[in-house]
Amino acid sequence: MVMPMLFCQKCKVKVSTLTSRCPLCSGPLEKLDDNPLTLSYPPYQNTKYRIVTWFRILSFVVMLAIFVVTLVNLLLTSKIYWFIIVDSCLIYIWLACLITFKIRNRWGLKLFLHALMIIALLIVINAVVEPAESSSPITWALSYGMPIISMTFIALIVIIMLIKRQTRREFMIHLLLLCIIGFVPLILVLFDLVQPIILSIVSASLSYATLLGLVIFANRIVETEIKRKFHI
């Protein structure tokens, strides 16, 4: 597409257009020169194809590494099953890349899934590292890991919602789910399943404060999002 370069004496600007009037002042445009302006567009780059290719390479490397690590562990040291920790970390990396690149723009869902995966990874590591004869094989993952992770992601989502108010609807449901997870450590403490109680109380308090703030300051948005998500 070729358009002539024109000049507006009033606005003192050059305009490339097919009309004879300035788009700023509606005044007449004068012909500047005889050299037409050719509009060129950048070549289309298929980024999706690149992402799929890199993800396939990552999937191949992860699956191969899981096979090799598991085989080496079972053949050389049959008493210590450290391959479970390594395989879990590799699976977490694979899932993290899958969530990051496959789910477009839904940052609330991404953060919620990352929180769940980190908690699950810590529980697996704790269960493998803790001695089998222990009365409570999963201790620090639930006592420290779960409350810290839940508080971190709750605070992160709240900060994002305060900074980007136009996208707060996107995070609402996932923030509610994270607040529910924040109460889990305190429930486990009440049933004498984990210790200590300090982080559990802090996690539950932050979750309660967040829920209270949503009910008081954003009750309409919460109600609308719940109805929309669950088709009420």
JSON list of N, CA and C in Angstrom, two decimals, residues 91-131:
[
{"chain": "A", "resi": 91, "resn": "ILE", "atom": "N", "xyz": [9.47, -33.58, 37.78]},
{"chain": "A", "resi": 91, "resn": "ILE", "atom": "CA", "xyz": [8.05, -33.47, 37.40]},
{"chain": "A", "resi": 91, "resn": "ILE", "atom": "C", "xyz": [7.53, -32.07, 37.71]},
{"chain": "A", "resi": 92, "resn": "TYR", "atom": "N", "xyz": [7.96, -31.51, 38.85]},
{"chain": "A", "resi": 92, "resn": "TYR", "atom": "CA", "xyz": [7.54, -30.14, 39.18]},
{"chain": "A", "resi": 92, "resn": "TYR", "atom": "C", "xyz": [8.03, -29.15, 38.13]},
{"chain": "A", "resi": 93, "resn": "ILE", "atom": "N", "xyz": [9.28, -29.28, 37.69]},
{"chain": "A", "resi": 93, "resn": "ILE", "atom": "CA", "xyz": [9.81, -28.38, 36.65]},
{"chain": "A", "resi": 93, "resn": "ILE", "atom": "C", "xyz": [8.99, -28.52, 35.37]},
{"chain": "A", "resi": 94, "resn": "TRP", "atom": "N", "xyz": [8.66, -29.76, 35.01]},
{"chain": "A", "resi": 94, "resn": "TRP", "atom": "CA", "xyz": [7.89, -30.00, 33.79]},
{"chain": "A", "resi": 94, "resn": "TRP", "atom": "C", "xyz": [6.49, -29.39, 33.90]},
{"chain": "A", "resi": 95, "resn": "LEU", "atom": "N", "xyz": [5.82, -29.61, 35.03]},
{"chain": "A", "resi": 95, "resn": "LEU", "atom": "CA", "xyz": [4.49, -29.06, 35.23]},
{"chain": "A", "resi": 95, "resn": "LEU", "atom": "C", "xyz": [4.52, -27.52, 35.30]},
{"chain": "A", "resi": 96, "resn": "ALA", "atom": "N", "xyz": [5.55, -26.98, 35.93]},
{"chain": "A", "resi": 96, "resn": "ALA", "atom": "CA", "xyz": [5.66, -25.52, 36.02]},
{"chain": "A", "resi": 96, "resn": "ALA", "atom": "C", "xyz": [5.79, -24.90, 34.64]},
{"chain": "A", "resi": 97, "resn": "CYS", "atom": "N", "xyz": [6.60, -25.51, 33.78]},
{"chain": "A", "resi": 97, "resn": "CYS", "atom": "CA", "xyz": [6.73, -25.01, 32.40]},
{"chain": "A", "resi": 97, "resn": "CYS", "atom": "C", "xyz": [5.43, -25.19, 31.63]},
{"chain": "A", "resi": 98, "resn": "LEU", "atom": "N", "xyz": [4.74, -26.31, 31.87]},
{"chain": "A", "resi": 98, "resn": "LEU", "atom": "CA", "xyz": [3.47, -26.56, 31.19]},
{"chain": "A", "resi": 98, "resn": "LEU", "atom": "C", "xyz": [2.44, -25.49, 31.57]},
{"chain": "A", "resi": 99, "resn": "ILE", "atom": "N", "xyz": [2.34, -25.20, 32.87]},
{"chain": "A", "resi": 99, "resn": "ILE", "atom": "CA", "xyz": [1.37, -24.21, 33.33]},
{"chain": "A", "resi": 99, "resn": "ILE", "atom": "C", "xyz": [1.74, -22.81, 32.83]},
{"chain": "A", "resi": 100, "resn": "THR", "atom": "N", "xyz": [3.04, -22.50, 32.86]},
{"chain": "A", "resi": 100, "resn": "THR", "atom": "CA", "xyz": [3.48, -21.15, 32.50]},
{"chain": "A", "resi": 100, "resn": "THR", "atom": "C", "xyz": [3.24, -20.85, 31.03]},
{"chain": "A", "resi": 101, "resn": "PHE", "atom": "N", "xyz": [3.53, -21.82, 30.16]},
{"chain": "A", "resi": 101, "resn": "PHE", "atom": "CA", "xyz": [3.48, -21.55, 28.73]},
{"chain": "A", "resi": 101, "resn": "PHE", "atom": "C", "xyz": [2.17, -21.99, 28.07]},
{"chain": "A", "resi": 102, "resn": "LYS", "atom": "N", "xyz": [1.46, -22.93, 28.66]},
{"chain": "A", "resi": 102, "resn": "LYS", "atom": "CA", "xyz": [0.23, -23.41, 28.04]},
{"chain": "A", "resi": 102, "resn": "LYS", "atom": "C", "xyz": [-0.99, -22.59, 28.46]},
{"chain": "A", "resi": 103, "resn": "ILE", "atom": "N", "xyz": [-1.00, -22.12, 29.69]},
{"chain": "A", "resi": 103, "resn": "ILE", "atom": "CA", "xyz": [-2.12, -21.32, 30.18]},
{"chain": "A", "resi": 103, "resn": "ILE", "atom": "C", "xyz": [-1.81, -19.85, 29.91]},
{"chain": "A", "resi": 104, "resn": "ARG", "atom": "N", "xyz": [-2.59, -19.25, 29.03]},
{"chain": "A", "resi": 104, "resn": "ARG", "atom": "CA", "xyz": [-2.33, -17.87, 28.62]},
{"chain": "A", "resi": 104, "resn": "ARG", "atom": "C", "xyz": [-3.09, -16.88, 29.50]},
{"chain": "A", "resi": 105, "resn": "ASN", "atom": "N", "xyz": [-2.35, -15.92, 30.06]},
{"chain": "A", "resi": 105, "resn": "ASN", "atom": "CA", "xyz": [-2.92, -14.74, 30.72]},
{"chain": "A", "resi": 105, "resn": "ASN", "atom": "C", "xyz": [-3.65, -15.01, 32.04]},
{"chain": "A", "resi": 106, "resn": "ARG", "atom": "N", "xyz": [-3.96, -16.23, 32.36]},
{"chain": "A", "resi": 106, "resn": "ARG", "atom": "CA", "xyz": [-4.73, -16.52, 33.59]},
{"chain": "A", "resi": 106, "resn": "ARG", "atom": "C", "xyz": [-3.76, -16.64, 34.77]},
{"chain": "A", "resi": 107, "resn": "TRP", "atom": "N", "xyz": [-3.28, -15.50, 35.24]},
{"chain": "A", "resi": 107, "resn": "TRP", "atom": "CA", "xyz": [-2.24, -15.49, 36.26]},
{"chain": "A", "resi": 107, "resn": "TRP", "atom": "C", "xyz": [-2.76, -15.94, 37.62]},
{"chain": "A", "resi": 108, "resn": "GLY", "atom": "N", "xyz": [-4.02, -15.73, 37.90]},
{"chain": "A", "resi": 108, "resn": "GLY", "atom": "CA", "xyz": [-4.58, -16.22, 39.15]},
{"chain": "A", "resi": 108, "resn": "GLY", "atom": "C", "xyz": [-4.52, -17.73, 39.24]},
{"chain": "A", "resi": 109, "resn": "LEU", "atom": "N", "xyz": [-4.91, -18.40, 38.15]},
{"chain": "A", "resi": 109, "resn": "LEU", "atom": "CA", "xyz": [-4.85, -19.85, 38.10]},
{"chain": "A", "resi": 109, "resn": "LEU", "atom": "C", "xyz": [-3.41, -20.34, 38.15]},
{"chain": "A", "resi": 110, "resn": "LYS", "atom": "N", "xyz": [-2.52, -19.65, 37.46]},
{"chain": "A", "resi": 110, "resn": "LYS", "atom": "CA", "xyz": [-1.11, -20.04, 37.47]},
{"chain": "A", "resi": 110, "resn": "LYS", "atom": "C", "xyz": [-0.52, -20.00, 38.87]},
{"chain": "A", "resi": 111, "resn": "LEU", "atom": "N", "xyz": [-0.75, -18.91, 39.58]},
{"chain": "A", "resi": 111, "resn": "LEU", "atom": "CA", "xyz": [-0.20, -18.77, 40.93]},
{"chain": "A", "resi": 111, "resn": "LEU", "atom": "C", "xyz": [-0.80, -19.82, 41.88]},
{"chain": "A", "resi": 112, "resn": "PHE", "atom": "N", "xyz": [-2.08, -20.07, 41.75]},
{"chain": "A", "resi": 112, "resn": "PHE", "atom": "CA", "xyz": [-2.73, -21.07, 42.60]},
{"chain": "A", "resi": 112, "resn": "PHE", "atom": "C", "xyz": [-2.15, -22.46, 42.35]},
{"chain": "A", "resi": 113, "resn": "LEU", "atom": "N", "xyz": [-1.98, -22.83, 41.10]},
{"chain": "A", "resi": 113, "resn": "LEU", "atom": "CA", "xyz": [-1.42, -24.15, 40.78]},
{"chain": "A", "resi": 113, "resn": "LEU", "atom": "C", "xyz": [0.04, -24.26, 41.23]},
{"chain": "A", "resi": 114, "resn": "HIS", "atom": "N", "xyz": [0.80, -23.18, 41.08]},
{"chain": "A", "resi": 114, "resn": "HIS", "atom": "CA", "xyz": [2.19, -23.21, 41.55]},
{"chain": "A", "resi": 114, "resn": "HIS", "atom": "C", "xyz": [2.25, -23.41, 43.06]},
{"chain": "A", "resi": 115, "resn": "ALA", "atom": "N", "xyz": [1.36, -22.76, 43.80]},
{"chain": "A", "resi": 115, "resn": "ALA", "atom": "CA", "xyz": [1.33, -22.94, 45.25]},
{"chain": "A", "resi": 115, "resn": "ALA", "atom": "C", "xyz": [1.02, -24.40, 45.61]},
{"chain": "A", "resi": 116, "resn": "LEU", "atom": "N", "xyz": [0.03, -24.98, 44.95]},
{"chain": "A", "resi": 116, "resn": "LEU", "atom": "CA", "xyz": [-0.31, -26.38, 45.21]},
{"chain": "A", "resi": 116, "resn": "LEU", "atom": "C", "xyz": [0.85, -27.32, 44.90]},
{"chain": "A", "resi": 117, "resn": "MET", "atom": "N", "xyz": [1.52, -27.08, 43.78]},
{"chain": "A", "resi": 117, "resn": "MET", "atom": "CA", "xyz": [2.62, -27.96, 43.38]},
{"chain": "A", "resi": 117, "resn": "MET", "atom": "C", "xyz": [3.81, -27.85, 44.34]},
{"chain": "A", "resi": 118, "resn": "ILE", "atom": "N", "xyz": [4.11, -26.64, 44.81]},
{"chain": "A", "resi": 118, "resn": "ILE", "atom": "CA", "xyz": [5.22, -26.49, 45.76]},
{"chain": "A", "resi": 118, "resn": "ILE", "atom": "C", "xyz": [4.91, -27.19, 47.07]},
{"chain": "A", "resi": 119, "resn": "ILE", "atom": "N", "xyz": [3.67, -27.05, 47.54]},
{"chain": "A", "resi": 119, "resn": "ILE", "atom": "CA", "xyz": [3.28, -27.73, 48.78]},
{"chain": "A", "resi": 119, "resn": "ILE", "atom": "C", "xyz": [3.37, -29.25, 48.60]},
{"chain": "A", "resi": 120, "resn": "ALA", "atom": "N", "xyz": [2.88, -29.75, 47.48]},
{"chain": "A", "resi": 120, "resn": "ALA", "atom": "CA", "xyz": [2.94, -31.19, 47.22]},
{"chain": "A", "resi": 120, "resn": "ALA", "atom": "C", "xyz": [4.39, -31.67, 47.12]},
{"chain": "A", "resi": 121, "resn": "LEU", "atom": "N", "xyz": [5.25, -30.88, 46.50]},
{"chain": "A", "resi": 121, "resn": "LEU", "atom": "CA", "xyz": [6.66, -31.26, 46.40]},
{"chain": "A", "resi": 121, "resn": "LEU", "atom": "C", "xyz": [7.32, -31.31, 47.78]},
{"chain": "A", "resi": 122, "resn": "LEU", "atom": "N", "xyz": [7.03, -30.34, 48.63]},
{"chain": "A", "resi": 122, "resn": "LEU", "atom": "CA", "xyz": [7.60, -30.34, 49.98]},
{"chain": "A", "resi": 122, "resn": "LEU", "atom": "C", "xyz": [7.11, -31.55, 50.78]},
{"chain": "A", "resi": 123, "resn": "ILE", "atom": "N", "xyz": [5.84, -31.92, 50.62]},
{"chain": "A", "resi": 123, "resn": "ILE", "atom": "CA", "xyz": [5.31, -33.08, 51.34]},
{"chain": "A", "resi": 123, "resn": "ILE", "atom": "C", "xyz": [6.01, -34.36, 50.89]},
{"chain": "A", "resi": 124, "resn": "VAL", "atom": "N", "xyz": [6.24, -34.49, 49.59]},
{"chain": "A", "resi": 124, "resn": "VAL", "atom": "CA", "xyz": [6.93, -35.68, 49.07]},
{"chain": "A", "resi": 124, "resn": "VAL", "atom": "C", "xyz": [8.35, -35.75, 49.61]},
{"chain": "A", "resi": 125, "resn": "ILE", "atom": "N", "xyz": [9.06, -34.62, 49.56]},
{"chain": "A", "resi": 125, "resn": "ILE", "atom": "CA", "xyz": [10.44, -34.59, 50.06]},
{"chain": "A", "resi": 125, "resn": "ILE", "atom": "C", "xyz": [10.49, -34.92, 51.55]},
{"chain": "A", "resi": 126, "resn": "ASN", "atom": "N", "xyz": [9.58, -34.34, 52.30]},
{"chain": "A", "resi": 126, "resn": "ASN", "atom": "CA", "xyz": [9.51, -34.59, 53.74]},
{"chain": "A", "resi": 126, "resn": "ASN", "atom": "C", "xyz": [9.24, -36.06, 54.04]},
{"chain": "A", "resi": 127, "resn": "ALA", "atom": "N", "xyz": [8.32, -36.66, 53.30]},
{"chain": "A", "resi": 127, "resn": "ALA", "atom": "CA", "xyz": [7.97, -38.06, 53.52]},
{"chain": "A", "resi": 127, "resn": "ALA", "atom": "C", "xyz": [9.14, -38.99, 53.22]},
{"chain": "A", "resi": 128, "resn": "VAL", "atom": "N", "xyz": [9.97, -38.63, 52.24]},
{"chain": "A", "resi": 128, "resn": "VAL", "atom": "CA", "xyz": [11.11, -39.48, 51.88]},
{"chain": "A", "resi": 128, "resn": "VAL", "atom": "C", "xyz": [12.26, -39.29, 52.85]},
{"chain": "A", "resi": 129, "resn": "VAL", "atom": "N", "xyz": [12.52, -38.04, 53.26]},
{"chain": "A", "resi": 129, "resn": "VAL", "atom": "CA", "xyz": [13.65, -37.74, 54.13]},
{"chain": "A", "resi": 129, "resn": "VAL", "atom": "C", "xyz": [13.41, -38.21, 55.55]},
{"chain": "A", "resi": 130, "resn": "GLU", "atom": "N", "xyz": [12.16, -38.07, 56.03]},
{"chain": "A", "resi": 130, "resn": "GLU", "atom": "CA", "xyz": [11.85, -38.45, 57.41]},
{"chain": "A", "resi": 130, "resn": "GLU", "atom": "C", "xyz": [12.00, -39.95, 57.59]},
{"chain": "A", "resi": 131, "resn": "PRO", "atom": "N", "xyz": [12.61, -40.39, 58.68]},
{"chain": "A", "resi": 131, "resn": "PRO", "atom": "CA", "xyz": [12.77, -41.83, 58.93]},
{"chain": "A", "resi": 131, "resn": "PRO", "atom": "C", "xyz": [11.44, -42.57, 58.93]}
]
